[in-house]
Amino acid sequence: MQSVIWGVNAFDQWGVELGKQIATRIAGELAGGARGEHDASTAGLIAAVRAAG
């Protein structure tokens, strides 16, 4: 709602596109693909999800 008030397209921002790219790579890793380089926090979460699956 705030983006409408400010006149900003909330779905056309570099952060949204970057998030989509990162999420696509991480989804591939969670599906058993090759591991990529991530910060310690993200790598730990991916490892925990893979171990639980």
PDB file of N, CA and C in Angstrom:
ATOM      1  N   MET A   1       0.822  -1.186   0.000  1.00  0.00           N
ATOM      2  CA  MET A   1       0.000   0.000   0.000  1.00  0.00           C
ATOM      3  C   MET A   1       0.866   1.250   0.000  1.00  0.00           C
ATOM      4  N   GLN A   2       1.943   1.205   0.777  1.00  0.00           N
ATOM      5  CA  GLN A   2       2.811   2.371   0.864  1.00  0.00           C
ATOM      6  C   GLN A   2       3.423   2.719  -0.497  1.00  0.00           C
ATOM      7  N   SER A   3       3.769   1.699  -1.275  1.00  0.00           N
ATOM      8  CA  SER A   3       4.364   1.976  -2.586  1.00  0.00           C
ATOM      9  C   SER A   3       3.380   2.704  -3.503  1.00  0.00           C
ATOM     10  N   VAL A   4       2.097   2.402  -3.370  1.00  0.00           N
ATOM     11  CA  VAL A   4       1.076   3.094  -4.164  1.00  0.00           C
ATOM     12  C   VAL A   4       1.001   4.560  -3.743  1.00  0.00           C
ATOM     13  N   ILE A   5       1.037   4.791  -2.445  1.00  0.00           N
ATOM     14  CA  ILE A   5       0.983   6.163  -1.932  1.00  0.00           C
ATOM     15  C   ILE A   5       2.190   6.966  -2.413  1.00  0.00           C
ATOM     16  N   TRP A   6       3.374   6.323  -2.412  1.00  0.00           N
ATOM     17  CA  TRP A   6       4.595   7.001  -2.830  1.00  0.00           C
ATOM     18  C   TRP A   6       4.757   7.043  -4.347  1.00  0.00           C
ATOM     19  N   GLY A   7       3.940   6.298  -5.074  1.00  0.00           N
ATOM     20  CA  GLY A   7       4.054   6.255  -6.524  1.00  0.00           C
ATOM     21  C   GLY A   7       5.247   5.449  -6.999  1.00  0.00           C
ATOM     22  N   VAL A   8       5.590   4.403  -6.251  1.00  0.00           N
ATOM     23  CA  VAL A   8       6.731   3.553  -6.579  1.00  0.00           C
ATOM     24  C   VAL A   8       6.213   2.171  -6.966  1.00  0.00           C
ATOM     25  N   ASN A   9       6.765   1.602  -8.042  1.00  0.00           N
ATOM     26  CA  ASN A   9       6.424   0.234  -8.415  1.00  0.00           C
ATOM     27  C   ASN A   9       7.277  -0.694  -7.563  1.00  0.00           C
ATOM     28  N   ALA A  10       6.701  -1.286  -6.549  1.00  0.00           N
ATOM     29  CA  ALA A  10       7.434  -2.113  -5.595  1.00  0.00           C
ATOM     30  C   ALA A  10       8.009  -3.374  -6.224  1.00  0.00           C
ATOM     31  N   PHE A  11       7.526  -3.757  -7.393  1.00  0.00           N
ATOM     32  CA  PHE A  11       8.002  -4.973  -8.037  1.00  0.00           C
ATOM     33  C   PHE A  11       9.031  -4.683  -9.123  1.00  0.00           C
ATOM     34  N   ASP A  12       9.450  -3.448  -9.266  1.00  0.00           N
ATOM     35  CA  ASP A  12      10.410  -3.065 -10.286  1.00  0.00           C
ATOM     36  C   ASP A  12      11.596  -2.364  -9.628  1.00  0.00           C
ATOM     37  N   GLN A  13      12.232  -3.075  -8.706  1.00  0.00           N
ATOM     38  CA  GLN A  13      13.364  -2.509  -7.995  1.00  0.00           C
ATOM     39  C   GLN A  13      14.515  -3.504  -8.058  1.00  0.00           C
ATOM     40  N   TRP A  14      15.730  -3.003  -8.039  1.00  0.00           N
ATOM     41  CA  TRP A  14      16.893  -3.881  -8.181  1.00  0.00           C
ATOM     42  C   TRP A  14      16.944  -4.932  -7.075  1.00  0.00           C
ATOM     43  N   GLY A  15      16.524  -4.598  -5.878  1.00  0.00           N
ATOM     44  CA  GLY A  15      16.563  -5.553  -4.776  1.00  0.00           C
ATOM     45  C   GLY A  15      15.632  -6.730  -4.992  1.00  0.00           C
ATOM     46  N   VAL A  16      14.495  -6.479  -5.617  1.00  0.00           N
ATOM     47  CA  VAL A  16      13.544  -7.553  -5.905  1.00  0.00           C
ATOM     48  C   VAL A  16      14.151  -8.505  -6.924  1.00  0.00           C
ATOM     49  N   GLU A  17      14.747  -7.951  -7.968  1.00  0.00           N
ATOM     50  CA  GLU A  17      15.369  -8.784  -8.998  1.00  0.00           C
ATOM     51  C   GLU A  17      16.544  -9.568  -8.435  1.00  0.00           C
ATOM     52  N   LEU A  18      17.355  -8.926  -7.618  1.00  0.00           N
ATOM     53  CA  LEU A  18      18.484  -9.609  -6.996  1.00  0.00           C
ATOM     54  C   LEU A  18      17.985 -10.744  -6.105  1.00  0.00           C
ATOM     55  N   GLY A  19      16.938 -10.497  -5.348  1.00  0.00           N
ATOM     56  CA  GLY A  19      16.358 -11.541  -4.495  1.00  0.00           C
ATOM     57  C   GLY A  19      15.865 -12.729  -5.289  1.00  0.00           C
ATOM     58  N   LYS A  20      15.270 -12.475  -6.445  1.00  0.00           N
ATOM     59  CA  LYS A  20      14.809 -13.563  -7.318  1.00  0.00           C
ATOM     60  C   LYS A  20      15.976 -14.401  -7.813  1.00  0.00           C
ATOM     61  N   GLN A  21      17.071 -13.741  -8.190  1.00  0.00           N
ATOM     62  CA  GLN A  21      18.249 -14.463  -8.672  1.00  0.00           C
ATOM     63  C   GLN A  21      18.873 -15.314  -7.572  1.00  0.00           C
ATOM     64  N   ILE A  22      18.998 -14.745  -6.398  1.00  0.00           N
ATOM     65  CA  ILE A  22      19.586 -15.483  -5.275  1.00  0.00           C
ATOM     66  C   ILE A  22      18.684 -16.646  -4.879  1.00  0.00           C
ATOM     67  N   ALA A  23      17.378 -16.413  -4.820  1.00  0.00           N
ATOM     68  CA  ALA A  23      16.436 -17.469  -4.445  1.00  0.00           C
ATOM     69  C   ALA A  23      16.467 -18.611  -5.448  1.00  0.00           C
ATOM     70  N   THR A  24      16.614 -18.295  -6.729  1.00  0.00           N
ATOM     71  CA  THR A  24      16.684 -19.338  -7.753  1.00  0.00           C
ATOM     72  C   THR A  24      17.924 -20.201  -7.553  1.00  0.00           C
ATOM     73  N   ARG A  25      19.069 -19.561  -7.266  1.00  0.00           N
ATOM     74  CA  ARG A  25      20.298 -20.329  -7.026  1.00  0.00           C
ATOM     75  C   ARG A  25      20.174 -21.204  -5.779  1.00  0.00           C
ATOM     76  N   ILE A  26      19.620 -20.638  -4.705  1.00  0.00           N
ATOM     77  CA  ILE A  26      19.492 -21.394  -3.461  1.00  0.00           C
ATOM     78  C   ILE A  26      18.499 -22.541  -3.633  1.00  0.00           C
ATOM     79  N   ALA A  27      17.422 -22.317  -4.363  1.00  0.00           N
ATOM     80  CA  ALA A  27      16.453 -23.395  -4.610  1.00  0.00           C
ATOM     81  C   ALA A  27      17.124 -24.558  -5.326  1.00  0.00           C
ATOM     82  N   GLY A  28      17.990 -24.251  -6.278  1.00  0.00           N
ATOM     83  CA  GLY A  28      18.732 -25.300  -6.974  1.00  0.00           C
ATOM     84  C   GLY A  28      19.628 -26.082  -6.031  1.00  0.00           C
ATOM     85  N   GLU A  29      20.266 -25.369  -5.114  1.00  0.00           N
ATOM     86  CA  GLU A  29      21.125 -26.031  -4.130  1.00  0.00           C
ATOM     87  C   GLU A  29      20.311 -26.918  -3.203  1.00  0.00           C
ATOM     88  N   LEU A  30      19.151 -26.438  -2.790  1.00  0.00           N
ATOM     89  CA  LEU A  30      18.301 -27.227  -1.893  1.00  0.00           C
ATOM     90  C   LEU A  30      17.767 -28.479  -2.592  1.00  0.00           C
ATOM     91  N   ALA A  31      17.672 -28.421  -3.914  1.00  0.00           N
ATOM     92  CA  ALA A  31      17.190 -29.568  -4.684  1.00  0.00           C
ATOM     93  C   ALA A  31      18.315 -30.567  -4.964  1.00  0.00           C
ATOM     94  N   GLY A  32      19.503 -30.288  -4.451  1.00  0.00           N
ATOM     95  CA  GLY A  32      20.606 -31.225  -4.606  1.00  0.00           C
ATOM     96  C   GLY A  32      21.672 -30.773  -5.585  1.00  0.00           C
ATOM     97  N   GLY A  33      21.558 -29.555  -6.082  1.00  0.00           N
ATOM     98  CA  GLY A  33      22.544 -29.026  -7.021  1.00  0.00           C
ATOM     99  C   GLY A  33      23.857 -28.687  -6.347  1.00  0.00           C
ATOM    100  N   ALA A  34      24.798 -28.243  -7.154  1.00  0.00           N
ATOM    101  CA  ALA A  34      26.122 -27.875  -6.644  1.00  0.00           C
ATOM    102  C   ALA A  34      26.015 -26.728  -5.646  1.00  0.00           C
ATOM    103  N   ARG A  35      26.860 -26.769  -4.645  1.00  0.00           N
ATOM    104  CA  ARG A  35      26.848 -25.736  -3.620  1.00  0.00           C
ATOM    105  C   ARG A  35      27.554 -24.483  -4.112  1.00  0.00           C
ATOM    106  N   GLY A  36      26.954 -23.350  -3.832  1.00  0.00           N
ATOM    107  CA  GLY A  36      27.540 -22.072  -4.214  1.00  0.00           C
ATOM    108  C   GLY A  36      28.216 -21.419  -3.026  1.00  0.00           C
ATOM    109  N   GLU A  37      28.760 -20.246  -3.259  1.00  0.00           N
ATOM    110  CA  GLU A  37      29.405 -19.501  -2.188  1.00  0.00           C
ATOM    111  C   GLU A  37      28.387 -18.589  -1.526  1.00  0.00           C
ATOM    112  N   HIS A  38      28.296 -18.680  -0.196  1.00  0.00           N
ATOM    113  CA  HIS A  38      27.359 -17.876   0.579  1.00  0.00           C
ATOM    114  C   HIS A  38      28.044 -17.416   1.847  1.00  0.00           C
ATOM    115  N   ASP A  39      27.431 -16.441   2.509  1.00  0.00           N
ATOM    116  CA  ASP A  39      27.940 -16.048   3.815  1.00  0.00           C
ATOM    117  C   ASP A  39      27.650 -17.194   4.790  1.00  0.00           C
ATOM    118  N   ALA A  40      28.260 -17.138   5.950  1.00  0.00           N
ATOM    119  CA  ALA A  40      28.163 -18.232   6.921  1.00  0.00           C
ATOM    120  C   ALA A  40      26.722 -18.512   7.335  1.00  0.00           C
ATOM    121  N   SER A  41      25.935 -17.470   7.501  1.00  0.00           N
ATOM    122  CA  SER A  41      24.552 -17.638   7.923  1.00  0.00           C
ATOM    123  C   SER A  41      23.741 -18.394   6.871  1.00  0.00           C
ATOM    124  N   THR A  42      23.832 -17.963   5.624  1.00  0.00           N
ATOM    125  CA  THR A  42      23.084 -18.603   4.548  1.00  0.00           C
ATOM    126  C   THR A  42      23.560 -20.032   4.338  1.00  0.00           C
ATOM    127  N   ALA A  43      24.873 -20.238   4.357  1.00  0.00           N
ATOM    128  CA  ALA A  43      25.420 -21.585   4.181  1.00  0.00           C
ATOM    129  C   ALA A  43      24.929 -22.514   5.295  1.00  0.00           C
ATOM    130  N   GLY A  44      24.876 -22.005   6.511  1.00  0.00           N
ATOM    131  CA  GLY A  44      24.388 -22.813   7.629  1.00  0.00           C
ATOM    132  C   GLY A  44      22.927 -23.180   7.480  1.00  0.00           C
ATOM    133  N   LEU A  45      22.115 -22.237   7.021  1.00  0.00           N
ATOM    134  CA  LEU A  45      20.694 -22.533   6.816  1.00  0.00           C
ATOM    135  C   LEU A  45      20.489 -23.540   5.690  1.00  0.00           C
ATOM    136  N   ILE A  46      21.249 -23.414   4.621  1.00  0.00           N
ATOM    137  CA  ILE A  46      21.137 -24.375   3.519  1.00  0.00           C
ATOM    138  C   ILE A  46      21.550 -25.758   4.003  1.00  0.00           C
ATOM    139  N   ALA A  47      22.622 -25.846   4.764  1.00  0.00           N
ATOM    140  CA  ALA A  47      23.084 -27.132   5.301  1.00  0.00           C
ATOM    141  C   ALA A  47      22.027 -27.747   6.214  1.00  0.00           C
ATOM    142  N   ALA A  48      21.390 -26.948   7.035  1.00  0.00           N
ATOM    143  CA  ALA A  48      20.369 -27.457   7.953  1.00  0.00           C
ATOM    144  C   ALA A  48      19.153 -27.981   7.179  1.00  0.00           C
ATOM    145  N   VAL A  49      18.748 -27.273   6.154  1.00  0.00           N
ATOM    146  CA  VAL A  49      17.595 -27.710   5.353  1.00  0.00           C
ATOM    147  C   VAL A  49      17.940 -28.994   4.608  1.00  0.00           C
ATOM    148  N   ARG A  50      19.140 -29.060   4.044  1.00  0.00           N
ATOM    149  CA  ARG A  50      19.550 -30.280   3.326  1.00  0.00           C
ATOM    150  C   ARG A  50      19.621 -31.464   4.270  1.00  0.00           C
ATOM    151  N   ALA A  51      20.128 -31.247   5.491  1.00  0.00           N
ATOM    152  CA  ALA A  51      20.246 -32.335   6.473  1.00  0.00           C
ATOM    153  C   ALA A  51      18.872 -32.826   6.921  1.00  0.00           C
ATOM    154  N   ALA A  52      17.921 -31.917   7.008  1.00  0.00           N
ATOM    155  CA  ALA A  52      16.574 -32.289   7.467  1.00  0.00           C
ATOM    156  C   ALA A  52      15.779 -32.994   6.377  1.00  0.00           C
ATOM    157  N   GLY A  53      16.161 -32.774   5.128  1.00  0.00           N
ATOM    158  CA  GLY A  53      15.397 -33.324   3.999  1.00  0.00           C
ATOM    159  C   GLY A  53      15.796 -34.686   3.706  1.00  0.00           C
TER     160      GLY A  53
END
